[in-house]
Tab-separated table of C-alpha atoms and ligand atoms in Angstrom:
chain	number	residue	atom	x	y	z
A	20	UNK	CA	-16.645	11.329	26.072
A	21	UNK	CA	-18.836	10.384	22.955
A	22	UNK	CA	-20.222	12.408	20.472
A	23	UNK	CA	-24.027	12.086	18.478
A	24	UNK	CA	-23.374	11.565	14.997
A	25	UNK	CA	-24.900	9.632	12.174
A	26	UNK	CA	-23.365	6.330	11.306
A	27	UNK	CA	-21.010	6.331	8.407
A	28	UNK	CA	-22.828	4.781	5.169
A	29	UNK	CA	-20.397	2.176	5.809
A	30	UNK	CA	-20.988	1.321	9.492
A	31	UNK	CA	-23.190	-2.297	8.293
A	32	UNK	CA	-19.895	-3.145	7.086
A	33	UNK	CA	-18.467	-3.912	10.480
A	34	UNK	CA	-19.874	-6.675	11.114
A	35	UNK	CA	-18.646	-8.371	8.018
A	36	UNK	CA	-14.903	-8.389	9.910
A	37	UNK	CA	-15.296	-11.357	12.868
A	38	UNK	CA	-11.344	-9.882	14.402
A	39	UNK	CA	-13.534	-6.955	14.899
A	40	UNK	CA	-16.068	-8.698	17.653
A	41	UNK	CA	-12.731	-9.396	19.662
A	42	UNK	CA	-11.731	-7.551	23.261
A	43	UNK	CA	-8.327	-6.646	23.704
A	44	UNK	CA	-7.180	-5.549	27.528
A	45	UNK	CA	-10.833	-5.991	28.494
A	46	UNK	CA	-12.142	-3.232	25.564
A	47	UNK	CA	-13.554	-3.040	22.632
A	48	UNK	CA	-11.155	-3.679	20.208
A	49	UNK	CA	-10.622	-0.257	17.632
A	50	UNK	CA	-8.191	-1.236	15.149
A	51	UNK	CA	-6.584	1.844	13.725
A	52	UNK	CA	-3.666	0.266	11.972
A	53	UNK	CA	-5.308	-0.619	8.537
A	54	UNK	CA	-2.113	1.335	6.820
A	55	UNK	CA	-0.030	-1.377	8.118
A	56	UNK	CA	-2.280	-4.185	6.835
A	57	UNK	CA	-6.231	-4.148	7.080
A	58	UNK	CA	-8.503	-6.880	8.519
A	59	UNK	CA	-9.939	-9.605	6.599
A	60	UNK	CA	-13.630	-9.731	6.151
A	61	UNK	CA	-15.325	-13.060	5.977
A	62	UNK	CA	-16.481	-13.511	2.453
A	63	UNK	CA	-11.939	-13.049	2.347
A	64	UNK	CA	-11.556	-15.740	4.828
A	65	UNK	CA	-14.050	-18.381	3.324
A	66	UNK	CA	-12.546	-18.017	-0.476
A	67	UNK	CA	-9.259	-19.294	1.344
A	68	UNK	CA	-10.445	-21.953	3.475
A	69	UNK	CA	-12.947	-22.523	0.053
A	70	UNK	CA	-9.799	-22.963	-1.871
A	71	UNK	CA	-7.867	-25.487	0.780
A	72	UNK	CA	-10.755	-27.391	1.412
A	73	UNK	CA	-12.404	-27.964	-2.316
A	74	UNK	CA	-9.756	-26.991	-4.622
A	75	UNK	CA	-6.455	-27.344	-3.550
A	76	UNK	CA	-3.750	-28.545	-6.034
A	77	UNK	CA	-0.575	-27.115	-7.687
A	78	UNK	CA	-1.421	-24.463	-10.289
A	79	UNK	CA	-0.178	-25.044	-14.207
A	80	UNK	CA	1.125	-28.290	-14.138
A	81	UNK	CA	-1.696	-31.077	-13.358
A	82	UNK	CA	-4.243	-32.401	-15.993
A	83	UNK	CA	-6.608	-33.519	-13.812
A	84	UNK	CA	-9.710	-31.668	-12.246
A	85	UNK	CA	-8.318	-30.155	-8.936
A	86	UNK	CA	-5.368	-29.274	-10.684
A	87	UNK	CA	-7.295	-27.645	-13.575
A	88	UNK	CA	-9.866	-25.829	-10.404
A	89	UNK	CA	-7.061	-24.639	-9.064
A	90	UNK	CA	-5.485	-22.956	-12.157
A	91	UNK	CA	-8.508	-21.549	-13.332
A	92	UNK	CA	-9.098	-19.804	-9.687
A	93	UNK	CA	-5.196	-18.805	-9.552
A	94	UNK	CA	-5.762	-16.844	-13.070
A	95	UNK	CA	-9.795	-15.635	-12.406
A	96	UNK	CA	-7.880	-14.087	-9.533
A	97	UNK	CA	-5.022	-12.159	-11.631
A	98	UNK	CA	-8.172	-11.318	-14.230
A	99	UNK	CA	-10.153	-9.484	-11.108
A	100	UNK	CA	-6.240	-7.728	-10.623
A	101	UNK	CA	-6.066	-6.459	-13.859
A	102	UNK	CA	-9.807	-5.330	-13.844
A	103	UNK	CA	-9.379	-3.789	-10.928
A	104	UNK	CA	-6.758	-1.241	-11.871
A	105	UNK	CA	-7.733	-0.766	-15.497
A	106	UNK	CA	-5.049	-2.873	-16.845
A	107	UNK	CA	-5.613	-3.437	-20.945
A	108	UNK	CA	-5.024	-7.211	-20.224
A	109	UNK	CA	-4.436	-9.859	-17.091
A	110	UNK	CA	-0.998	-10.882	-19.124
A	111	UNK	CA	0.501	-8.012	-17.561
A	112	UNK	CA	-0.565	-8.378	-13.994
A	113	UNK	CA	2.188	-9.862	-12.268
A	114	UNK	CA	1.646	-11.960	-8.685
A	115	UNK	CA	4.577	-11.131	-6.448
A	116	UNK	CA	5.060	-11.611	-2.273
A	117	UNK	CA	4.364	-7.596	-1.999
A	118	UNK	CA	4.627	-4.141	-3.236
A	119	UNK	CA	8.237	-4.881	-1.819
A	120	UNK	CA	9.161	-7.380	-4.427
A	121	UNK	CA	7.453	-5.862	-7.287
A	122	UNK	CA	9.286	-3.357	-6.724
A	123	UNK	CA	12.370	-5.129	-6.559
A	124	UNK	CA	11.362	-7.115	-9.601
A	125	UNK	CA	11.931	-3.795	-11.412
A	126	UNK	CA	14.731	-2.650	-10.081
A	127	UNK	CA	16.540	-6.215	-10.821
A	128	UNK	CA	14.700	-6.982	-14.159
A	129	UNK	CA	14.005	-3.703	-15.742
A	130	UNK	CA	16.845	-1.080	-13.924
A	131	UNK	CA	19.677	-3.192	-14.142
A	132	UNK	CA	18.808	-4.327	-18.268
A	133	UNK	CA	18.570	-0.072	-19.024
A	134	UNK	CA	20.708	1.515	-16.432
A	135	UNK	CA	24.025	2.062	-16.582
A	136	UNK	CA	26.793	4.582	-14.532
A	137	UNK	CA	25.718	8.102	-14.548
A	138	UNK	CA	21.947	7.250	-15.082
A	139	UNK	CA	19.369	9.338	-12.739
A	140	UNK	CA	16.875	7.621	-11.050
A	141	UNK	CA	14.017	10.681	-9.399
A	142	UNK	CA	12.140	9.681	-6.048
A	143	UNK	CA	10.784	11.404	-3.819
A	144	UNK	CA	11.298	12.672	-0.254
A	145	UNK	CA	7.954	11.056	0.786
A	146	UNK	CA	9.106	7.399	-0.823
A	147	UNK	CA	8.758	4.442	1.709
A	148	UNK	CA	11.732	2.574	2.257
A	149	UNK	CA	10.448	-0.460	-0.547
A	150	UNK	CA	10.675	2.338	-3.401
A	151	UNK	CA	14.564	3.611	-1.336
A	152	UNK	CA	16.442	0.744	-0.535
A	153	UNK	CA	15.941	-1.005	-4.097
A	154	UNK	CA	17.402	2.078	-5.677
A	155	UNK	CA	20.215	2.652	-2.742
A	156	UNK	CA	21.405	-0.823	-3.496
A	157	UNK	CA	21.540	-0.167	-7.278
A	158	UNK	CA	23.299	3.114	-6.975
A	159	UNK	CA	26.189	1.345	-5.198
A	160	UNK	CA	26.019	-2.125	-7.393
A	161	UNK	CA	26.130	0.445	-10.811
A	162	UNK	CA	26.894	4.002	-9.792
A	163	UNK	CA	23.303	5.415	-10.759
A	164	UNK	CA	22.731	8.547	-9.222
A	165	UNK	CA	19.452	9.443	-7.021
A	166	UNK	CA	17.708	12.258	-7.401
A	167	UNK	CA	15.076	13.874	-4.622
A	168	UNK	CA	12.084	15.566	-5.222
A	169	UNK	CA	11.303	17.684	-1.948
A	170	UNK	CA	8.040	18.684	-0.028
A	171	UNK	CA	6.134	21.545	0.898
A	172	UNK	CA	5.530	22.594	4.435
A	173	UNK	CA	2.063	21.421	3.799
A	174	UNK	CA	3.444	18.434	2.614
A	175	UNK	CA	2.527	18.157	-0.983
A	176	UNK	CA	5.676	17.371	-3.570
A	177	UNK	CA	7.634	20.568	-4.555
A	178	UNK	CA	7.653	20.839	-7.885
A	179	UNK	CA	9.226	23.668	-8.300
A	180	UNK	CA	12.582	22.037	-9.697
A	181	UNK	CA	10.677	19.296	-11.543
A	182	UNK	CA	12.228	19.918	-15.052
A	183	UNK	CA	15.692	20.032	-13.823
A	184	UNK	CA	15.428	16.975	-11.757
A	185	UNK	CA	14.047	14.787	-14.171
A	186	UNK	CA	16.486	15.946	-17.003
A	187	UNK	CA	18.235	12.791	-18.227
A	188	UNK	CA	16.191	10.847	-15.972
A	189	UNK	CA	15.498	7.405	-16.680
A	190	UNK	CA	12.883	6.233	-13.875
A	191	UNK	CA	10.481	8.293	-11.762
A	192	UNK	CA	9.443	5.991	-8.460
A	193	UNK	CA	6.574	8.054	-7.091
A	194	UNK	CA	4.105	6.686	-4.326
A	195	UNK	CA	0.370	7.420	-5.027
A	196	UNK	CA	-0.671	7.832	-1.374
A	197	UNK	CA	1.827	8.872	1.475
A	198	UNK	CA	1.922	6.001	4.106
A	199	UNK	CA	2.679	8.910	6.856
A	200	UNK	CA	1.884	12.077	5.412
A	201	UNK	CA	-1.267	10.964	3.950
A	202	UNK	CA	-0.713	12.779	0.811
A	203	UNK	CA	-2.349	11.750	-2.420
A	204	UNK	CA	-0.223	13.292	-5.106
A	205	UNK	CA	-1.743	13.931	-9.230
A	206	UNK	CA	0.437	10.935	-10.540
A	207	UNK	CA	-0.455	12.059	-14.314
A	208	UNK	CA	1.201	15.398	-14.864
A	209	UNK	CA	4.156	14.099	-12.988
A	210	UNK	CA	4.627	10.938	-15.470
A	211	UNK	CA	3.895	13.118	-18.507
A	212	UNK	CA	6.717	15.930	-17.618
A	213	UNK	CA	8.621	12.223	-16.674
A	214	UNK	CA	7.751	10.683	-20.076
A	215	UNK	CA	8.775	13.751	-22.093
A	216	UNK	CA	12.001	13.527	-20.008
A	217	UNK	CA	12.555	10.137	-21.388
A	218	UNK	CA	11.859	8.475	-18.434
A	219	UNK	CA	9.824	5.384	-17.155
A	220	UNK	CA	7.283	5.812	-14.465
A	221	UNK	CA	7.300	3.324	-11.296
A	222	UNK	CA	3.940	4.125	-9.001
A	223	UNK	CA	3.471	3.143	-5.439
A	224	UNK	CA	0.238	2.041	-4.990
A	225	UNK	CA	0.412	0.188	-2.037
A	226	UNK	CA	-1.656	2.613	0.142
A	227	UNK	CA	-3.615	3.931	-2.707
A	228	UNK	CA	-5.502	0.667	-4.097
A	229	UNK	CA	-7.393	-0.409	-1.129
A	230	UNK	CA	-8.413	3.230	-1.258
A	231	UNK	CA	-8.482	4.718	-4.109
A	232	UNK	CA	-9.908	3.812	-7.969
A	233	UNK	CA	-6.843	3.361	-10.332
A	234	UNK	CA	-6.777	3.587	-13.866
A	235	UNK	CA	-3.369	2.837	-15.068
A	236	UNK	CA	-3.700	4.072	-18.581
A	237	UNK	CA	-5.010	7.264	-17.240
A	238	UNK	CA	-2.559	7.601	-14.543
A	239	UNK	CA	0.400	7.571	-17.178
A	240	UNK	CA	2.372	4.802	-15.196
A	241	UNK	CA	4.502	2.327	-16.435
A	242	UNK	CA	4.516	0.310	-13.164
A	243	UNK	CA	2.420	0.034	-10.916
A	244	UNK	CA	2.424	-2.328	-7.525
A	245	UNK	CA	0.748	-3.041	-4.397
A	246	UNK	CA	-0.186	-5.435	-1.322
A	247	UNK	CA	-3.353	-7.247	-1.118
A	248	UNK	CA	-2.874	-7.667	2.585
A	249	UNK	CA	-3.299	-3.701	3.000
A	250	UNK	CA	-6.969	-3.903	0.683
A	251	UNK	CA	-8.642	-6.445	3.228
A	252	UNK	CA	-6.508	-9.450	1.287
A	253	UNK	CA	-4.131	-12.082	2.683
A	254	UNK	CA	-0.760	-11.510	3.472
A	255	UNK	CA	1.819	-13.136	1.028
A	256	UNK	CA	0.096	-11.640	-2.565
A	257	UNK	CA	1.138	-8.665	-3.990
A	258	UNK	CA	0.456	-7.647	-7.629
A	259	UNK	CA	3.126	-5.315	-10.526
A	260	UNK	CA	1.721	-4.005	-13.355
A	261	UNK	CA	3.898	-3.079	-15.987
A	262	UNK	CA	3.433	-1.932	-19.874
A	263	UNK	CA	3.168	-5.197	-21.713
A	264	UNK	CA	6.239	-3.739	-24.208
A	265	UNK	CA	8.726	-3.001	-21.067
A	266	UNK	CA	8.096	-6.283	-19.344
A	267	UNK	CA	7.987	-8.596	-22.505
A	268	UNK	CA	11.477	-6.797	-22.812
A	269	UNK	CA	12.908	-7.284	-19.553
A	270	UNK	CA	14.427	-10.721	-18.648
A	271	UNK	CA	13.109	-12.983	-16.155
A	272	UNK	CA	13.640	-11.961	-12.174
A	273	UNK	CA	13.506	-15.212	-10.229
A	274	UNK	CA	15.078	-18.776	-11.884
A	275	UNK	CA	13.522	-22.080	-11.142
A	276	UNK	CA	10.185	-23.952	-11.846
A	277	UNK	CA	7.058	-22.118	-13.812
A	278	UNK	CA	8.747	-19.569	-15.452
A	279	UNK	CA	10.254	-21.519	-18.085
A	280	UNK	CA	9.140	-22.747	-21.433
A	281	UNK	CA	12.480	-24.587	-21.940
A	282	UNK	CA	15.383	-25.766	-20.237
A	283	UNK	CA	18.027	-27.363	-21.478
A	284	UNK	CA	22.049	-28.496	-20.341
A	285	UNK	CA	22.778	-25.002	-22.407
A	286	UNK	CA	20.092	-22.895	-21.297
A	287	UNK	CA	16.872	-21.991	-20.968
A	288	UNK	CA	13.743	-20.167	-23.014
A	289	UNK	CA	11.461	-18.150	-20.860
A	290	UNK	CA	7.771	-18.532	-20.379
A	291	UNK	CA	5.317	-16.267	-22.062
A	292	UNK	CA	4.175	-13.061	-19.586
A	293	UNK	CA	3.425	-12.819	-16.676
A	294	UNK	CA	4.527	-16.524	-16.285
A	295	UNK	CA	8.298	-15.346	-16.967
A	296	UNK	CA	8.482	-13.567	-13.688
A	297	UNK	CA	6.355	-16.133	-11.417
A	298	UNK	CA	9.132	-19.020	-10.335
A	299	UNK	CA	8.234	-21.718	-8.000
A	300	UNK	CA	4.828	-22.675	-6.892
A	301	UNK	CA	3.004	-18.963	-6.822
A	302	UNK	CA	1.185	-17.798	-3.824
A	303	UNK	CA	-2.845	-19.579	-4.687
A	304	UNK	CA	-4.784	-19.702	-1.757
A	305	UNK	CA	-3.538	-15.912	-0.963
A	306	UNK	CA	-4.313	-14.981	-5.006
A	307	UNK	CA	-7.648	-16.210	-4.609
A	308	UNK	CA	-7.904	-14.644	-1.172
A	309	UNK	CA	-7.110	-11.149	-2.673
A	310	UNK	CA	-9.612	-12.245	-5.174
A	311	UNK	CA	-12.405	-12.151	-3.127
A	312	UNK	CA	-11.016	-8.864	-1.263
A	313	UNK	CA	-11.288	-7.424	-4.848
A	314	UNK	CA	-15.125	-8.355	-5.567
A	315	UNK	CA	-15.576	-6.978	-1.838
A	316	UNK	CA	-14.547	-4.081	-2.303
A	317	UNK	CA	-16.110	-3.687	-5.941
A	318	UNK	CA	-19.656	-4.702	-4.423
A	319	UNK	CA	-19.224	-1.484	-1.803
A	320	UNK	CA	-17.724	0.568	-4.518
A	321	UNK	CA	-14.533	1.915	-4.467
A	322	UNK	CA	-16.225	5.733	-4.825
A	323	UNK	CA	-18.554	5.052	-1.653
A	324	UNK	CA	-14.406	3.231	0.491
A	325	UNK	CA	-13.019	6.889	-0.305
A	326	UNK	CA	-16.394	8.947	0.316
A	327	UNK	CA	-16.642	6.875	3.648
A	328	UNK	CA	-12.174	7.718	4.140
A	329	UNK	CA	-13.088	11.647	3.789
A	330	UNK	CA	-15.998	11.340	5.694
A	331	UNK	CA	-14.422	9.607	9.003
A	332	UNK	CA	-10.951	11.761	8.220
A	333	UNK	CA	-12.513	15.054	8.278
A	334	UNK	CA	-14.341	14.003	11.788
A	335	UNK	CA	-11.115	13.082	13.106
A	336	UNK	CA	-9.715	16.009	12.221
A	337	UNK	CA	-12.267	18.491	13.698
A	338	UNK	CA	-13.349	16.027	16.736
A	339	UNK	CA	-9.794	15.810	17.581
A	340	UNK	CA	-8.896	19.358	16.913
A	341	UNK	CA	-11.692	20.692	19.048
A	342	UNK	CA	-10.775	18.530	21.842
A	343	UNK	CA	-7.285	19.341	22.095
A	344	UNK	CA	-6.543	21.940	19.865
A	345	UNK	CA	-2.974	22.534	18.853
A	346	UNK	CA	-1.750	19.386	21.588
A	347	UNK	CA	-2.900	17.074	19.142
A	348	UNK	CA	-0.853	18.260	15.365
A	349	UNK	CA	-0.877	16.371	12.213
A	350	UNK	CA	1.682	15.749	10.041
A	351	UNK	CA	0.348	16.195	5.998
A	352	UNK	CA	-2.531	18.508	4.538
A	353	UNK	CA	-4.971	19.494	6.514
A	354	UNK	CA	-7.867	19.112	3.917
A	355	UNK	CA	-9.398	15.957	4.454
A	356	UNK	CA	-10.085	15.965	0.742
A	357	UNK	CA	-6.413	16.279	-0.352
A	358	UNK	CA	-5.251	13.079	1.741
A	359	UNK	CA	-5.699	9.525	3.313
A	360	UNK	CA	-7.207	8.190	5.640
A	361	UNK	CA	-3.512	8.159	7.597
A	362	UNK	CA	-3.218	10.695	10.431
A	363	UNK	CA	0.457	10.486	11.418
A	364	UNK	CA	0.035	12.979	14.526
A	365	UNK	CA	2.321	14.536	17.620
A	366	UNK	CA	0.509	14.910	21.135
A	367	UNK	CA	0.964	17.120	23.735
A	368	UNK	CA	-0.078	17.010	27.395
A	369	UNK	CA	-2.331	20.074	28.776
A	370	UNK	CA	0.758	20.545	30.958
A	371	UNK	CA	2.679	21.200	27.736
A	372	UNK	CA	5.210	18.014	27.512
A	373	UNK	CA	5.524	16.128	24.175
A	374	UNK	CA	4.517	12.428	24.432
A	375	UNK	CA	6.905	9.359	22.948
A	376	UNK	CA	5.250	8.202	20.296
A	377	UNK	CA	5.849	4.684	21.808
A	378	UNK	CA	4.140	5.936	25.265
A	379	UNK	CA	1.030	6.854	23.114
A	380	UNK	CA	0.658	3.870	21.358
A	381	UNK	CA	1.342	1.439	24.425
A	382	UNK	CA	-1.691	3.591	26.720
A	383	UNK	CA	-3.866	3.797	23.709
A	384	UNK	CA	-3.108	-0.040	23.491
A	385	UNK	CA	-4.340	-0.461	27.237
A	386	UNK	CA	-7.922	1.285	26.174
A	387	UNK	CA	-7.988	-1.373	23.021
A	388	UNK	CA	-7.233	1.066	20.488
A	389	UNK	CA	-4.371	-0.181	17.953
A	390	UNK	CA	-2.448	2.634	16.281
A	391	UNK	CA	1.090	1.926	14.890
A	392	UNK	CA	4.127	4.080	16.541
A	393	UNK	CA	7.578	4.329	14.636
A	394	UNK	CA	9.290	5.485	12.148
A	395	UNK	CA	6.638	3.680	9.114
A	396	UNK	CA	9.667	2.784	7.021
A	397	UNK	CA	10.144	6.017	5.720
A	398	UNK	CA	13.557	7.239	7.892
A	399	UNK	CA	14.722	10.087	4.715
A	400	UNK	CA	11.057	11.340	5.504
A	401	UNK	CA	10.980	11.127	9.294
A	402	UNK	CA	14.667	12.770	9.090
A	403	UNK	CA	12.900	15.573	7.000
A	404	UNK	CA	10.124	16.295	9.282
A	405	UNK	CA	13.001	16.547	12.368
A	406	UNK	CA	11.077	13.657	13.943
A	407	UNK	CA	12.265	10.202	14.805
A	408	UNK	CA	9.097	8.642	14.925
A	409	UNK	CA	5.415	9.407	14.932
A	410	UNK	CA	2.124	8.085	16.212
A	411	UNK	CA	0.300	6.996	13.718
A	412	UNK	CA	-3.658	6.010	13.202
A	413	UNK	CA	-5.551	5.221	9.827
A	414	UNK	CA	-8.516	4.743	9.243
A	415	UNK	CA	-10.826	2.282	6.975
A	416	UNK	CA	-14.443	0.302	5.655
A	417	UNK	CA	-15.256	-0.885	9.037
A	418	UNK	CA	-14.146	2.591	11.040
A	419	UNK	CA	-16.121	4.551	12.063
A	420	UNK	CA	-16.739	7.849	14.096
A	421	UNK	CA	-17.433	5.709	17.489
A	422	UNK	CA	-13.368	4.892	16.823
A	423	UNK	CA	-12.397	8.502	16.606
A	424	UNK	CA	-14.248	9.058	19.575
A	425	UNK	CA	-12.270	6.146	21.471
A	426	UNK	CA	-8.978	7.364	19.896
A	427	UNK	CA	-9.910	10.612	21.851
A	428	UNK	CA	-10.782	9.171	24.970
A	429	UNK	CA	-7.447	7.129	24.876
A	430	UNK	CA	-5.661	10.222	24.044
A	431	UNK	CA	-7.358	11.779	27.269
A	432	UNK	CA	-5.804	8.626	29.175
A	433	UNK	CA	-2.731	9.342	27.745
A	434	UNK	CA	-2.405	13.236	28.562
A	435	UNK	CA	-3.940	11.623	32.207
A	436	UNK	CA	-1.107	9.133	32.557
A	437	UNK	CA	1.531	11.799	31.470
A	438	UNK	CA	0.769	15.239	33.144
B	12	LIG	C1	3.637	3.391	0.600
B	12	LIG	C2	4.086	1.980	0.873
B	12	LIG	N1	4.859	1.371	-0.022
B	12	LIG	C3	5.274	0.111	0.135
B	12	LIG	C4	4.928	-0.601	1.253
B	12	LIG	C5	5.437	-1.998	1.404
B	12	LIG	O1	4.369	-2.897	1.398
B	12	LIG	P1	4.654	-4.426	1.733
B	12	LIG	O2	5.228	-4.455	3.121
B	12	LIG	O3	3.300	-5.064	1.655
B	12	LIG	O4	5.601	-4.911	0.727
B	12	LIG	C6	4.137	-0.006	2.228
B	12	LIG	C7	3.795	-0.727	3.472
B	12	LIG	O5	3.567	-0.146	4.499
B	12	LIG	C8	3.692	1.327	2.029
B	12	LIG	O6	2.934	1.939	2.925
């Protein structure tokens, strides 16, 4: 089946991703698995092989011209970062692997300098396993205690118990954008109930910034991270924020090369920030890769990426509902205006039998659609919702309603295959 619709504003933008011109099992390929890590346009791809090709050299350590090249790319990149979320100044953007390190950097560097036994640390039910695991493995290293902030039926944080949770709290870790429920929680009334609790405030952006326009200041965080593979960047780069006071205070994460100013046979002085927590030879070619991801997405405007998320959301939702009514549910709020572009959804055949998540994505895989099937690192969610795994498709620049429309014809093989 297809439907007559307008193109998206977006739909030019296509083209701009060669992956995209690809056939996978003899189809077209529909790549619905951008919440996992998006494709790469070109202007991404040339910046890197730009980089090896012209520029290549270690960063802050040669004095002659490729050295210096590279250097000033590595740091234009950080100073697009920092622009990019609002941040007062690039000396607190911080290059990391991921939103998984970065957020490890603060639970080594900043938690374990300011917590001690009996400290709370608040997350929330919703919390992928990057902003869980870092805080399970403190608990049991220094007996902090973790605290839960629940969910609606709709999905949404309950704040009902807000006060009492964060009472003697010392971190909130809240993610911006649900990576399953879709969810796009108000980040500032939650830090400043945290920040009048006495606590610091750790955001997940990793599914918000390729999405989203972040202000930091405004937001009220303290922290912020995220990937640059998810925001059409390479893999490899991933960016933390943090309030210039907390990290100048914190002591260095990693040991070894760059992030020194001295070392001596008795110790060592730490660089200036963000140097202090870069060690080793930093990840260039990707920085300047997520550089050029960063002007990309600036030149579309990150107002028109959401308008364009909404826009292709709320025809999945309707096309998808009208086609199979209740057989095809969604996990997360139902307004298209309250939530991602990630439909985590459960399908059922027209004779009535639930399909494996893992079924769904392996037919939809024969028709060339990619959509990711599992548990999306968030077990103390999946647990929650009584699910062990979910099907999962999301949606961004270079989707359009033409991929909706294939999702639903795969889904029609699927109920086909299974009834
Ligand atoms: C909400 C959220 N947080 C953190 C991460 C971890 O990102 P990365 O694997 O790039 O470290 C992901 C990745 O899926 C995510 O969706």
């Amino acid at each position: 089946m297809s439907t007559i619709h307008a193109p998206g504003p977006l739909a030019r933008l296509r083209t701009d991703f060669p992956i995209l011109n690809r056939r996978v099992n003899g189809k077209r390929l529909v790549y619905l698995d951008s919440a996992a890590t998006a494709q790469k346009p070109q202007s991404v791809l040339d910046a890197t092989i730009d980089f090896y090709t012209q520029r290549n050299a270690n960063v802050h350590r040669g004095v002659y011209t490729l050295a210096e090249e590279a250097t000033a790319a590595y740091e234009e990149a950080r100073a697009k970062a920092a622009r990019f979320i609002g941040a007062p100044s690039p000396r607190e953007v911080i290059f990391t692997r991921s939103t998984t390190e970065a957020m490890n950097l603060v639970a080594h560097a900043w938690a374990r300098s300011n917590l001690n036994a009996g400290d709370a640390v608040v997350l929330t039910h919703m919390e992928h396993h990057a902003n869980v695991v870092p805080w399970h493995m403190l608990a049991a290293e220094r007996g902090i205690e973790l605290r839960w902030i629940p969910l609606t039926p709709e999905g949404h944080l309950d704040l009902t118990e807000l006060p009492r949770l964060l009472d003697g709290a010392k971190l909130l870790g809240v993610t911006k954008v649900s990576n399953v429920l879709g969810t796009i929680n108000d980040i500032e009334p939650l830090a400043e109930a945290a920040h009048a609790a006495g606590a610091v405030v750790l955001v997940d952006a990793a599914q918000a910034a390729p999405h989203i326009t972040l202000e930091v200041a405004s937001m009220g965080a303290d922290f912020l991270a995220f990937s640059g593979h998810k925001m059409l960047g390479p893999t490899g780069i991933g960016v933390l924020w943090g309030r210039r006071e907390l990290l100048e205070a914190m002591p260095p994460f990693l040991g070894g090369g760059e992030m020194i100013t001295d070392v001596r046979l008795d110790g060592f002085t730490p660089a200036e920030l963000p140097w202090k927590f870069e060690a080793g030879t930093p990840p260039i070619a990707e920085a300047v890769g997520l550089g050029a991801a960063i002007d990309y997405l600036r030149d579309v405007g990150m107002d028109a990426v959401r308008a364009h998320e909404v826009s292709v959301t709320s025809y999945a939702v309707s096309s998808l509902g009208e086609r199979f009514g209740d057989r095809f549910r969604i996990h997360g709020p139902a307004d298209p205006s309250e939530r991602s572009g990630v439909l985590s959804f459960e399908f059922t055949t027209s004779g009535g039998d639930p399909v494996h998540p893992h079924d769904i994505a392996q037919v939809l895989d024969s028709e060339g659609v990619c959509v990711r099937a599992g548990h999306h690192c968030a077990k103390p969610l999946m647990r929650i919702l009584g699910v062990n795994a979910t099907a999962r498709a999301s949606f961004y620049v270079y989707n359009d309603e033409d991929d909706v429309d294939a999702l639903g014809d795969a889904l029609t093989a699927v109920d086909k295959m299974f009834t």
